[in-house]
Each structure stands twice: as C-alpha cells, then as structure tokens.
Short mmCIF file of C-alpha atoms in Angstrom, two decimals:
data_model
loop_
_atom_site.label_atom_id
_atom_site.label_comp_id
_atom_site.label_asym_id
_atom_site.label_seq_id
_atom_site.Cartn_x
_atom_site.Cartn_y
_atom_site.Cartn_z
CA MET A 1 -1.65 3.26 -17.71
CA ASN A 2 0.23 0.17 -18.92
CA ILE A 3 -2.70 -1.12 -21.01
CA VAL A 4 -5.69 0.72 -22.49
CA LEU A 5 -8.97 -0.87 -21.37
CA PHE A 6 -12.34 -0.65 -23.11
CA GLU A 7 -15.78 -1.67 -21.91
CA PRO A 8 -17.13 -4.62 -23.94
CA ASP A 9 -19.64 -2.34 -25.72
CA GLU A 10 -17.06 0.31 -26.62
CA VAL A 11 -15.01 -1.70 -29.12
CA GLY A 12 -15.57 -0.48 -32.68
CA VAL A 13 -17.82 2.36 -31.49
CA PRO A 14 -16.73 6.01 -31.94
CA LEU A 15 -15.50 7.62 -28.70
CA PRO A 16 -15.27 11.39 -28.12
CA ARG A 17 -11.81 12.97 -28.66
CA SER A 18 -12.00 14.12 -25.02
CA ASP A 19 -12.20 10.50 -23.78
CA ARG A 20 -9.19 9.90 -21.49
CA ARG A 21 -8.13 6.83 -23.51
CA VAL A 22 -8.21 8.74 -26.80
CA GLU A 23 -6.09 11.47 -25.20
CA HIS A 24 -3.69 8.88 -23.77
CA VAL A 25 -3.22 7.08 -27.09
CA LEU A 26 -2.65 10.31 -29.01
CA LYS A 27 -0.62 12.32 -26.48
CA VAL A 28 1.22 9.85 -24.24
CA LEU A 29 1.59 6.80 -26.50
CA ARG A 30 1.78 9.08 -29.58
CA ARG A 31 0.03 6.54 -31.78
CA GLY A 32 -1.64 7.71 -34.99
CA VAL A 33 -4.18 5.92 -37.19
CA GLY A 34 -3.15 2.29 -37.79
CA GLU A 35 -0.40 2.21 -35.12
CA PRO A 36 -0.99 -0.62 -32.63
CA PHE A 37 -0.79 -0.44 -28.82
CA ASP A 38 -1.54 -2.79 -25.89
CA ALA A 39 -5.25 -2.91 -25.12
CA GLY A 40 -7.88 -5.09 -23.53
CA VAL A 41 -11.55 -5.49 -22.76
CA ILE A 42 -12.60 -5.14 -19.12
CA ASN A 43 -12.86 -8.64 -17.62
CA GLY A 44 -12.14 -10.02 -21.10
CA THR A 45 -9.19 -10.58 -23.40
CA ARG A 46 -5.98 -8.60 -23.90
CA GLY A 47 -4.58 -7.85 -27.33
CA LYS A 48 -3.68 -4.99 -29.64
CA ALA A 49 -5.81 -2.00 -30.63
CA GLU A 50 -5.28 0.81 -33.11
CA ILE A 51 -7.14 3.92 -34.15
CA ARG A 52 -9.11 3.07 -37.26
CA GLU A 53 -10.79 6.42 -37.81
CA LEU A 54 -9.96 9.82 -36.33
CA THR A 55 -12.04 12.99 -36.84
CA GLU A 56 -11.93 16.34 -35.06
CA THR A 57 -14.49 15.12 -32.52
CA ARG A 58 -14.21 11.35 -32.45
CA ALA A 59 -11.90 8.31 -32.56
CA THR A 60 -12.89 4.76 -33.42
CA PHE A 61 -10.67 1.88 -32.34
CA ALA A 62 -10.18 -1.54 -33.90
CA TYR A 63 -9.22 -4.30 -31.47
CA VAL A 64 -7.74 -7.79 -31.99
CA PRO A 65 -7.67 -10.10 -28.95
CA ALA A 66 -4.53 -12.15 -28.29
CA THR A 67 -5.42 -13.98 -25.06
CA THR A 68 -8.33 -15.84 -23.55
CA PRO A 69 -10.38 -14.01 -20.88
CA PRO A 70 -8.88 -14.16 -17.36
CA VAL A 71 -9.97 -16.75 -14.81
CA THR A 72 -11.93 -15.37 -11.84
CA GLU A 73 -9.69 -14.08 -9.04
CA PRO A 74 -10.16 -16.04 -5.77
CA ILE A 75 -10.19 -13.18 -3.24
CA THR A 76 -13.20 -11.13 -2.11
CA VAL A 77 -12.59 -8.13 0.17
CA VAL A 78 -15.18 -6.66 2.56
CA VAL A 79 -14.10 -3.39 4.16
CA GLY A 80 -15.79 -1.02 6.60
CA LEU A 81 -16.75 2.07 4.62
CA PRO A 82 -13.73 4.42 4.83
CA ARG A 83 -13.35 8.13 4.06
CA PRO A 84 -13.47 8.74 0.30
CA GLN A 85 -9.72 9.27 -0.22
CA THR A 86 -8.99 5.96 1.48
CA ALA A 87 -11.64 4.27 -0.67
CA ARG A 88 -10.02 5.69 -3.83
CA ASP A 89 -6.64 4.22 -2.85
CA ILE A 90 -8.17 0.83 -2.02
CA LEU A 91 -10.21 0.75 -5.25
CA ARG A 92 -7.07 1.33 -7.32
CA ASP A 93 -4.43 -0.64 -5.41
CA ALA A 94 -6.48 -3.70 -4.42
CA THR A 95 -7.55 -3.99 -8.07
CA THR A 96 -3.91 -3.81 -9.15
CA LEU A 97 -3.01 -6.65 -6.77
CA GLY A 98 -5.94 -8.72 -8.10
CA ILE A 99 -9.30 -9.39 -6.40
CA ALA A 100 -12.71 -10.69 -7.49
CA ALA A 101 -14.94 -8.31 -5.52
CA LEU A 102 -14.71 -5.34 -3.17
CA HIS A 103 -17.59 -4.43 -0.85
CA PHE A 104 -17.50 -1.21 1.20
CA VAL A 105 -20.00 -1.96 3.98
CA ARG A 106 -21.83 -0.04 6.68
CA THR A 107 -20.71 -1.14 10.14
CA GLU A 108 -21.73 -0.18 13.68
CA ARG A 109 -18.66 1.90 14.42
CA GLY A 110 -18.20 3.25 10.89
CA ASP A 111 -19.35 6.61 9.57
CA ALA A 112 -22.29 5.91 7.22
CA SER A 113 -22.10 9.47 5.84
CA TYR A 114 -19.04 8.45 3.81
CA ALA A 115 -21.48 6.64 1.49
CA GLN A 116 -22.91 10.04 0.50
CA SER A 117 -19.63 11.14 -1.13
CA THR A 118 -19.72 12.08 -4.81
CA LEU A 119 -17.12 9.32 -5.20
CA TRP A 120 -20.08 6.94 -5.07
CA SER A 121 -22.96 9.02 -6.51
CA SER A 122 -21.02 10.24 -9.57
CA GLY A 123 -19.71 6.84 -10.62
CA GLU A 124 -16.16 8.09 -10.03
CA TRP A 125 -15.43 4.90 -8.03
CA ARG A 126 -15.30 2.76 -11.17
CA ARG A 127 -12.60 4.93 -12.73
CA HIS A 128 -10.23 4.17 -9.84
CA ALA A 129 -10.77 0.42 -10.16
CA ILE A 130 -10.15 0.58 -13.93
CA ALA A 131 -6.97 2.61 -13.28
CA GLY A 132 -5.84 -0.20 -10.97
CA ALA A 133 -6.32 -2.80 -13.71
CA GLU A 134 -4.59 -0.57 -16.27
CA GLN A 135 -1.61 -0.33 -13.90
CA ALA A 136 -1.54 -4.13 -13.48
CA PHE A 137 -1.52 -4.76 -17.26
CA GLU A 138 -4.60 -6.89 -16.69
CA THR A 139 -8.28 -6.65 -17.61
CA THR A 140 -9.77 -7.82 -14.29
CA VAL A 141 -11.93 -5.19 -12.59
CA PRO A 142 -13.64 -6.44 -9.42
CA ALA A 143 -17.36 -6.35 -8.70
CA ILE A 144 -17.85 -3.40 -6.34
CA SER A 145 -20.59 -2.35 -3.92
CA CYS A 146 -20.89 0.50 -1.45
CA GLY A 147 -23.17 1.16 1.52
CA LYS A 148 -24.78 -2.24 2.06
CA ARG A 149 -25.07 -3.58 5.60
CA LEU A 150 -22.30 -5.95 6.79
CA PRO A 151 -24.61 -8.95 7.48
CA ASP A 152 -26.30 -8.63 4.08
CA VAL A 153 -22.94 -8.66 2.29
CA LEU A 154 -21.69 -11.57 4.40
CA ASP A 155 -24.81 -13.58 3.54
CA ALA A 156 -24.19 -12.87 -0.15
CA VAL A 157 -20.46 -13.67 -0.24
CA CYS A 158 -20.24 -16.72 2.04
CA THR A 159 -20.45 -19.84 -0.10
CA ALA A 160 -23.44 -22.02 0.67
CA ASP A 161 -22.03 -25.02 -1.23
CA PRO A 162 -20.22 -27.19 1.36
CA ASN A 163 -18.03 -28.67 -1.40
CA GLU A 164 -16.55 -25.32 -2.30
CA ALA A 165 -13.52 -24.47 -0.16
CA GLN A 166 -13.64 -20.95 1.27
CA ILE A 167 -11.29 -19.49 3.85
CA ARG A 168 -12.90 -16.67 5.81
CA ILE A 169 -10.73 -14.21 7.70
CA ALA A 170 -11.70 -11.03 9.54
CA LEU A 171 -8.82 -8.76 10.56
CA ASP A 172 -9.07 -7.68 14.17
CA ASN A 173 -6.54 -5.79 16.30
CA TYR A 174 -8.18 -6.70 19.59
CA GLU A 175 -9.45 -10.28 19.81
CA ALA A 176 -7.50 -12.13 17.10
CA PRO A 177 -5.68 -15.17 18.52
CA LEU A 178 -3.21 -15.50 15.63
CA ALA A 179 -1.57 -13.72 12.70
CA LEU A 180 -3.04 -13.96 9.19
CA SER A 181 0.35 -15.26 8.02
CA GLN A 182 0.00 -18.28 10.34
CA ILE A 183 -3.31 -19.46 8.88
CA PRO A 184 -2.79 -22.44 6.56
CA PHE A 185 -4.33 -22.09 3.07
CA LEU A 186 -5.24 -24.67 0.50
CA THR A 187 -4.10 -23.36 -2.88
CA GLU A 188 -7.45 -24.19 -4.51
CA THR A 189 -9.74 -22.13 -2.37
CA ASN A 190 -11.69 -18.92 -2.35
CA VAL A 191 -10.78 -16.35 0.26
CA LEU A 192 -12.97 -13.82 2.06
CA LEU A 193 -11.05 -11.03 3.76
CA ALA A 194 -12.91 -8.60 6.03
CA VAL A 195 -11.17 -5.41 7.19
CA GLY A 196 -12.88 -3.25 9.81
CA PRO A 197 -13.51 0.48 9.78
CA GLU A 198 -11.02 2.81 11.55
CA ARG A 199 -12.69 2.30 14.93
CA GLY A 200 -12.87 -1.50 14.59
CA TRP A 201 -15.65 -4.08 14.79
CA SER A 202 -18.37 -4.12 17.46
CA SER A 203 -18.87 -7.27 19.57
CA GLU A 204 -22.06 -8.01 17.61
CA GLU A 205 -20.04 -7.90 14.38
CA ARG A 206 -17.38 -10.22 15.84
CA ALA A 207 -20.20 -12.63 16.74
CA MET A 208 -21.53 -12.40 13.14
CA PHE A 209 -18.10 -13.35 11.84
CA ARG A 210 -17.71 -16.25 14.26
CA THR A 211 -21.18 -17.62 13.44
CA ARG A 212 -20.28 -17.61 9.77
CA GLY A 213 -17.02 -19.51 10.22
CA PHE A 214 -14.61 -16.57 9.99
CA GLN A 215 -11.28 -16.73 11.80
CA LEU A 216 -10.18 -13.51 13.50
CA ALA A 217 -6.58 -12.72 12.55
CA HIS A 218 -4.16 -9.84 13.03
CA LEU A 219 -1.29 -8.35 11.02
CA GLY A 220 1.16 -7.95 13.89
CA THR A 221 1.34 -5.38 16.65
CA ARG A 222 1.78 -2.25 14.53
CA VAL A 223 -1.39 -0.23 13.83
CA LEU A 224 -1.90 0.04 10.06
CA ARG A 225 -4.01 2.49 8.09
CA THR A 226 -7.05 0.79 6.53
CA GLU A 227 -5.57 0.98 3.02
CA THR A 228 -2.26 -0.51 4.19
CA ALA A 229 -4.09 -3.31 6.02
CA VAL A 230 -6.08 -4.16 2.87
CA LEU A 231 -2.94 -4.27 0.71
CA ALA A 232 -1.01 -6.32 3.28
CA ALA A 233 -3.87 -8.82 3.72
CA VAL A 234 -4.40 -9.25 -0.04
CA THR A 235 -0.63 -9.62 -0.54
CA LEU A 236 -0.37 -12.34 2.12
CA ALA A 237 -3.47 -14.15 0.80
CA ARG A 238 -2.20 -14.06 -2.81
CA SER A 239 1.21 -15.35 -1.76
CA LYS A 240 -0.41 -18.19 0.20
CA LEU A 241 -2.47 -19.04 -2.89
CA GLY A 242 0.73 -19.20 -4.98
CA LEU A 243 -0.31 -16.16 -7.03
CA MET A 244 2.45 -13.79 -5.92
CA MET B 1 -1.59 10.10 14.95
CA ASN B 2 -2.02 7.21 17.40
CA ILE B 3 0.95 8.24 19.53
CA VAL B 4 2.68 11.63 19.92
CA LEU B 5 6.41 11.36 19.20
CA PHE B 6 9.16 13.68 20.38
CA GLU B 7 12.78 13.93 19.33
CA PRO B 8 15.11 12.90 22.18
CA ASP B 9 16.18 16.54 22.75
CA GLU B 10 12.61 17.90 22.80
CA VAL B 11 11.46 16.31 26.07
CA GLY B 12 11.08 18.89 28.83
CA VAL B 13 11.94 21.74 26.45
CA PRO B 14 9.30 24.42 25.58
CA LEU B 15 7.80 23.94 22.10
CA PRO B 16 5.97 26.66 20.16
CA ARG B 17 2.15 26.62 20.39
CA SER B 18 2.12 26.26 16.60
CA ASP B 19 4.01 22.94 16.78
CA ARG B 20 1.82 20.24 15.20
CA ARG B 21 2.05 18.05 18.31
CA VAL B 22 0.97 20.88 20.61
CA GLU B 23 -1.98 21.55 18.30
CA HIS B 24 -2.84 17.84 18.18
CA VAL B 25 -2.76 17.43 21.98
CA LEU B 26 -4.89 20.53 22.57
CA LYS B 27 -7.36 20.29 19.68
CA VAL B 28 -7.69 16.62 18.72
CA LEU B 29 -6.88 14.84 21.99
CA ARG B 30 -8.34 17.77 23.99
CA ARG B 31 -5.84 17.33 26.81
CA GLY B 32 -5.19 20.24 29.16
CA VAL B 33 -2.32 20.73 31.62
CA GLY B 34 -1.68 17.56 33.64
CA GLU B 35 -3.86 15.27 31.49
CA PRO B 36 -1.84 12.28 30.20
CA PHE B 37 -1.76 10.90 26.65
CA ASP B 38 0.23 8.22 24.77
CA ALA B 39 3.66 9.48 23.76
CA GLY B 40 7.13 8.26 22.87
CA VAL B 41 10.65 9.27 21.97
CA ILE B 42 11.76 8.64 18.37
CA ASN B 43 13.68 5.34 18.29
CA GLY B 44 13.33 5.24 22.08
CA THR B 45 10.74 4.34 24.70
CA ARG B 46 6.96 4.70 24.72
CA GLY B 47 5.07 6.01 27.71
CA LYS B 48 2.78 8.81 28.85
CA ALA B 49 3.25 12.54 28.43
CA GLU B 50 1.30 15.52 29.69
CA ILE B 51 1.48 19.26 29.29
CA ARG B 52 3.33 20.63 32.30
CA GLU B 53 3.28 24.32 31.38
CA LEU B 54 1.17 26.16 28.83
CA THR B 55 1.56 29.82 27.89
CA GLU B 56 0.14 31.83 24.99
CA THR B 57 3.19 31.01 22.89
CA ARG B 58 4.63 27.80 24.27
CA ALA B 59 3.92 24.37 25.72
CA THR B 60 6.30 22.24 27.78
CA PHE B 61 5.70 18.50 28.08
CA ALA B 62 6.65 16.10 30.84
CA TYR B 63 7.24 12.50 29.75
CA VAL B 64 7.43 9.22 31.68
CA PRO B 65 8.66 6.15 29.76
CA ALA B 66 6.85 2.84 30.23
CA THR B 67 8.74 0.52 27.85
CA THR B 68 12.31 -0.27 26.90
CA PRO B 69 13.56 1.12 23.57
CA PRO B 70 12.60 -1.00 20.52
CA VAL B 71 14.96 -3.57 19.04
CA THR B 72 16.36 -2.72 15.60
CA GLU B 73 14.05 -3.71 12.74
CA PRO B 74 15.64 -6.33 10.44
CA ILE B 75 14.63 -4.94 7.01
CA THR B 76 16.51 -2.37 4.92
CA VAL B 77 14.84 -1.08 1.74
CA VAL B 78 16.71 0.37 -1.25
CA VAL B 79 14.44 1.94 -3.86
CA GLY B 80 15.11 3.69 -7.16
CA LEU B 81 14.42 7.39 -6.58
CA PRO B 82 10.69 7.87 -7.39
CA ARG B 83 8.64 11.00 -8.04
CA PRO B 84 8.13 12.98 -4.80
CA GLN B 85 4.50 11.94 -4.20
CA THR B 86 5.48 8.27 -4.44
CA ALA B 87 8.39 8.90 -2.07
CA ARG B 88 6.02 10.51 0.46
CA ASP B 89 3.76 7.46 0.44
CA ILE B 90 6.71 5.07 0.79
CA LEU B 91 8.26 7.13 3.62
CA ARG B 92 5.02 6.98 5.59
CA ASP B 93 3.71 3.50 4.82
CA ALA B 94 6.99 1.54 4.87
CA THR B 95 7.75 3.17 8.25
CA THR B 96 4.32 2.10 9.51
CA LEU B 97 5.00 -1.51 8.47
CA GLY B 98 8.41 -1.39 10.19
CA ILE B 99 11.86 -1.08 8.58
CA ALA B 100 15.38 -0.21 9.75
CA ALA B 101 16.49 1.97 6.83
CA LEU B 102 15.18 3.38 3.57
CA HIS B 103 17.54 4.53 0.82
CA PHE B 104 16.23 6.33 -2.27
CA VAL B 105 19.04 5.80 -4.77
CA ARG B 106 20.07 7.14 -8.16
CA THR B 107 19.87 4.46 -10.83
CA GLU B 108 20.68 4.35 -14.53
CA ARG B 109 17.08 4.38 -15.71
CA GLY B 110 15.74 6.61 -12.93
CA ASP B 111 15.16 10.36 -13.11
CA ALA B 112 17.87 11.98 -10.94
CA SER B 113 15.99 15.31 -10.99
CA TYR B 114 13.53 13.89 -8.45
CA ALA B 115 16.29 14.37 -5.86
CA GLN B 116 15.98 18.16 -6.37
CA SER B 117 12.42 18.21 -4.98
CA THR B 118 11.73 20.41 -1.94
CA LEU B 119 10.61 17.15 -0.30
CA TRP B 120 14.32 16.48 0.19
CA SER B 121 15.81 20.00 0.46
CA SER B 122 13.29 21.29 3.02
CA GLY B 123 13.53 18.32 5.39
CA GLU B 124 9.86 17.54 4.71
CA TRP B 125 10.81 13.87 4.12
CA ARG B 126 11.37 13.26 7.83
CA ARG B 127 7.85 14.41 8.72
CA HIS B 128 6.34 11.64 6.55
CA ALA B 129 8.45 8.96 8.21
CA ILE B 130 7.49 10.24 11.67
CA ALA B 131 3.81 10.23 10.62
CA GLY B 132 4.26 6.57 9.65
CA ALA B 133 5.60 5.70 13.11
CA GLU B 134 2.82 7.73 14.80
CA GLN B 135 0.30 5.69 12.79
CA ALA B 136 1.95 2.41 13.84
CA PHE B 137 1.87 3.35 17.56
CA GLU B 138 5.62 2.75 17.56
CA THR B 139 8.69 4.93 17.96
CA THR B 140 10.85 3.40 15.22
CA VAL B 141 11.76 5.84 12.45
CA PRO B 142 14.13 4.38 9.84
CA ALA B 143 17.48 5.84 8.80
CA ILE B 144 16.82 7.55 5.47
CA SER B 145 19.01 8.72 2.58
CA CYS B 146 18.24 10.23 -0.79
CA GLY B 147 20.24 10.68 -3.98
CA LYS B 148 23.25 8.42 -3.35
CA ARG B 149 24.43 6.11 -6.13
CA LEU B 150 23.13 2.52 -6.08
CA PRO B 151 26.60 0.83 -5.79
CA ASP B 152 27.65 3.14 -2.93
CA VAL B 153 24.50 2.30 -0.98
CA LEU B 154 24.86 -1.42 -1.70
CA ASP B 155 28.47 -1.33 -0.44
CA ALA B 156 27.26 0.35 2.74
CA VAL B 157 24.27 -1.91 3.48
CA CYS B 158 25.65 -5.35 2.55
CA THR B 159 27.03 -6.98 5.69
CA ALA B 160 30.73 -7.72 5.53
CA ASP B 161 30.62 -10.07 8.54
CA PRO B 162 30.23 -13.63 7.15
CA ASN B 163 28.66 -14.75 10.45
CA GLU B 164 25.76 -12.33 10.16
CA ALA B 165 22.90 -13.79 8.13
CA GLN B 166 21.58 -11.41 5.48
CA ILE B 167 19.07 -12.26 2.76
CA ARG B 168 19.44 -9.98 -0.25
CA ILE B 169 16.59 -9.68 -2.73
CA ALA B 170 16.20 -7.35 -5.71
CA LEU B 171 12.72 -7.18 -7.23
CA ASP B 172 12.79 -7.54 -10.99
CA ASN B 173 9.90 -7.94 -13.42
CA TYR B 174 12.06 -9.21 -16.27
CA GLU B 175 14.82 -11.63 -15.24
CA ALA B 176 13.66 -12.97 -11.87
CA PRO B 177 13.50 -16.79 -11.86
CA LEU B 178 11.19 -17.05 -8.84
CA ALA B 179 8.67 -15.23 -6.66
CA LEU B 180 9.76 -13.46 -3.48
CA SER B 181 7.21 -15.57 -1.59
CA GLN B 182 9.09 -18.75 -2.63
CA ILE B 183 12.42 -17.69 -1.14
CA PRO B 184 13.08 -19.46 2.17
CA PHE B 185 13.95 -17.18 5.10
CA LEU B 186 15.68 -17.90 8.38
CA THR B 187 13.76 -16.07 11.09
CA GLU B 188 16.95 -14.63 12.61
CA THR B 189 18.28 -12.74 9.62
CA ASN B 190 18.61 -9.28 8.22
CA VAL B 191 16.89 -8.59 4.92
CA LEU B 192 17.89 -6.24 2.12
CA LEU B 193 15.08 -5.47 -0.33
CA ALA B 194 15.88 -3.52 -3.51
CA VAL B 195 13.00 -2.14 -5.60
CA GLY B 196 13.79 -0.62 -8.99
CA PRO B 197 12.71 2.71 -10.44
CA GLU B 198 9.62 2.82 -12.69
CA ARG B 199 11.64 1.87 -15.78
CA GLY B 200 13.47 -1.00 -14.05
CA TRP B 201 17.12 -1.93 -13.53
CA SER B 202 19.80 -1.77 -16.23
CA SER B 203 21.84 -4.90 -17.03
CA GLU B 204 24.83 -3.35 -15.23
CA GLU B 205 22.69 -2.93 -12.12
CA ARG B 206 21.48 -6.53 -12.33
CA ALA B 207 25.14 -7.59 -12.51
CA MET B 208 25.89 -5.46 -9.42
CA PHE B 209 23.16 -7.26 -7.53
CA ARG B 210 24.32 -10.71 -8.64
CA THR B 211 27.94 -9.97 -7.71
CA ARG B 212 26.79 -8.97 -4.22
CA GLY B 213 24.78 -12.13 -3.63
CA PHE B 214 21.30 -10.73 -4.30
CA GLN B 215 18.57 -13.03 -5.60
CA LEU B 216 16.31 -11.54 -8.28
CA ALA B 217 12.67 -12.14 -7.36
CA HIS B 218 9.28 -11.07 -8.67
CA LEU B 219 5.88 -10.36 -7.11
CA GLY B 220 3.78 -12.22 -9.68
CA THR B 221 2.74 -11.25 -13.18
CA ARG B 222 0.77 -8.11 -12.36
CA VAL B 223 2.61 -4.79 -12.78
CA LEU B 224 2.60 -2.93 -9.45
CA ARG B 225 3.20 0.75 -8.76
CA THR B 226 6.53 1.31 -6.97
CA GLU B 227 4.80 2.15 -3.67
CA THR B 228 2.62 -0.98 -3.86
CA ALA B 229 5.66 -3.15 -4.67
CA VAL B 230 7.53 -1.76 -1.64
CA LEU B 231 4.58 -2.43 0.69
CA ALA B 232 4.00 -5.92 -0.72
CA ALA B 233 7.70 -6.85 -0.45
CA VAL B 234 8.03 -5.53 3.12
CA THR B 235 4.78 -7.33 4.08
CA LEU B 236 6.02 -10.66 2.69
CA ALA B 237 9.45 -10.25 4.29
CA ARG B 238 7.94 -9.38 7.70
CA SER B 239 5.57 -12.33 7.53
CA LYS B 240 8.46 -14.68 6.66
CA LEU B 241 10.40 -13.29 9.63
CA GLY B 242 7.43 -14.04 11.92
CA LEU B 243 6.80 -10.33 12.56
CA MET B 244 3.41 -10.05 10.91
#
C-alpha cells in the first residue's frame, strides 16, 4: 500500500479500529494522532491525511487534498469470466496499470459458474481493485461488472458518437491477422480491449466483434495465461497512447 | 500445461508413476499406451510423445520431434532479489513471455535473506520456469541464477564484442529521463533489462549502470509491483523487437 485510499463518504467519519487502513496507518506506517501520511479519495484527489481522533474502538481521519481529481483513463477491458484467482490478479494488476473499466463477461466457451464465486457475491472483488490503485500511488479505481453477457457489454461500451475516436481490439490466438503491437493508435483515443476466456471465442462471438468494428489481434505465438494477456495488452495499449 | 516437457536425458527412460507429467498424461490428458500428445524437450524440439510402457510404478515415453530447436531468445532480465512469492511469479510468467536468462541479484537496498528461501535451496525454482514454458507451448526455459552480486552479473551479461548490438536498460522510478517505450530498438539486437528491488537502486548502482552503457528508463508515473514491472518491460521489449 503506497497510498491510503478512502471512499468519498469516509473522510472525516469515524472508522473502526479493525479497518485495514487504520491498522496500516498505526502498525505499518507507525503514524500517531496528527502525523501526516499520503492519502487519497477513490477516483478523486490525492493529498495528506492524519488521524485526528483515536479511541479504543475508532479512528477519525482528517484529509487535505493536494491535487485535482484524475482524468478518466482511456482503456476499457472486457474479459471472458475467468476462475476467481485469475480474476483477483486481473482486478489488482490491471487497476495498477491504469484502466477506466473492467467487465468480466459470460461467453459461449466460458464457465458461467465462476460468477457464483464469493469473490463476486461478498464484494471482495472491490478490495482487489482498490489494492491495485494503492499500489499504483493513484486514486483511480475502474468501474467493474461481472456476469453480464458479452453482447450486452459490447453494446454498452462501444461509443455511439461517430466523432469520438475508439480503437476496438479483440485478442484472438486463432484468426487474428496481425499483432496488437502493429495496430496504429491515435494518441487521443479511447481503447476497448477484449480478452477471451481460456477456451477462446466462438465463431458467433468473432462475428459480433467484427460487426462492431473490432480488429482481431494476437500477442505473438506463445500461449499466455489470461492474466498475462490482459497485462501485456494493457501495457502495449498504454505505451501506444504515450502513457507508459 | 499446454505441452509436456522432458529434460533431454529423460526421453526413453522410465519415470516414476508419481512424476507430475505421468500424472498429467494419464489423468488430465487421459492418454493410454500408444496415444500421442504434444510434447517437447527443454530448450530443444517440439513433437509428439506417447506412453510406450506402463507398469504399476513406472511409465516410459517415446518421443518423435517435429520441429527444429528454438533460436535463442534475445532478452536477458536482471532483477533485484524479491520475496519468494514474487520470484515464483516472475520465473513462470517471464518464461511464458520468452526470455534467454533471468538473474535474481543481490543489491544494496534489497533483502539478501530472500536468497535463503527453500525456493532456491530445494530446486523448486526450476519447476516454475518449466511451468512457464509449458504454458507458452514452447520449450525455451531461461538460464537462471540467484544470489550473485549485481556487478558480477552485469560483467557477465554485458557483451564485450563491439560488433554485437546490445540495448541495455535499467528501470528506475527516480532518475530516468525517458520512458522505456520511447527508446528506439534495432530489431536485430540483444536486450538487457534490469529491474530494481522494491526499494530501488542505490546511487552506486545507478553509477554502475551508467558506466556500462545502460539507459535509465521508466514505465510511466504509476508505481508497479516488481512482477508487473518485469512483465511490462519484457512485453514492451518483445513488441519493439517484432516478437509480439
């Protein structure tokens, strides 16, 4: 945790002593009342916080912003619903790299039962994304969904406005004519990256992508784990956008 | 495991039934005697193997190569010795992406005690690298070292031959004047990538890099975990070399 992040409605409100941020500030950062540390508000400003009041059961933080809120990240990732441990890694590491939204979708060859994991029903998923932002020393936590159908998510994330530039890329090991790294990018554009489930896209899904103006692209001949493919694709997209 | 890999001296030799590859072939691939599956020899050819003889305690495989051995990968990675779990992830995932060598080095600000982990003393490290190659559907397993001093490794990996092109890059969050993605690459070149320990390089280490012709480069403003930085740097280097 390189920065301590609060939800917008948590600033100035007493938090339980057992809260992981209270524990972190007291035990890892070793900050007492009135001693400042790096903090931020999720999807808002960064600045300095300090403990204002500390009782046996609660801690209340004061926070002073020092930056303006971040601009929206340009990359949206759509990924075939993976097993929960893979989803945890993607939630954390893709957030660290910097993305606007992350949609784990049901696909024809995916295993829909993964959506039943307690990762999703308990709200645990959000903790991993916040941990990714805390690692990055940034406040940006992506919008996240799980278990929607691929076409519904594509309809929602494809820009309707013809004046808004949007590059759409679906990774595909089988039918992609070129490498993601060879696709030219404008720097002022939004990017949609779709990464299939372990067993790949169906032909109907490939047709959905083509109809919606996606290019099929690969990441070379080596077969990557889903989480590695997501990180590699986001890395290449960010570097093409001049962000990395 | 997308391909079953054998050491060069294991082909045609009986392996115990408890060997993880015997278990995988019988239980996951469900192949009996004489039924072929994808296999390869570490740093050698790929082809087809089948069980030739199966007893209650042993299995003997026959193997027929179908490719030539792989060419040497152009990227060598030097990384400040990380905690064992981070090292496991790097061993597996950097091998999947494709590298020639991976050196976990002692640095001034690193924790040398990580070299005492059973990961290194038990030989477990090699299993993670092999798993990375099995994921990639490739036979290339990098040369690996752990616990050597940074200057000794740099002396060994920097090419002495002035006719051999070698790009040398050390990632640095503090003093790097430009992003790794902005560094021009020749496609026919070897690449040395150095990634610091969690607490970064010392000024003496930065001087060592500069003396040896390394460029200091960053991966943007976001603070990445060591394993994410390694994957991002290898991804960018491979894409600049036209390999991804």
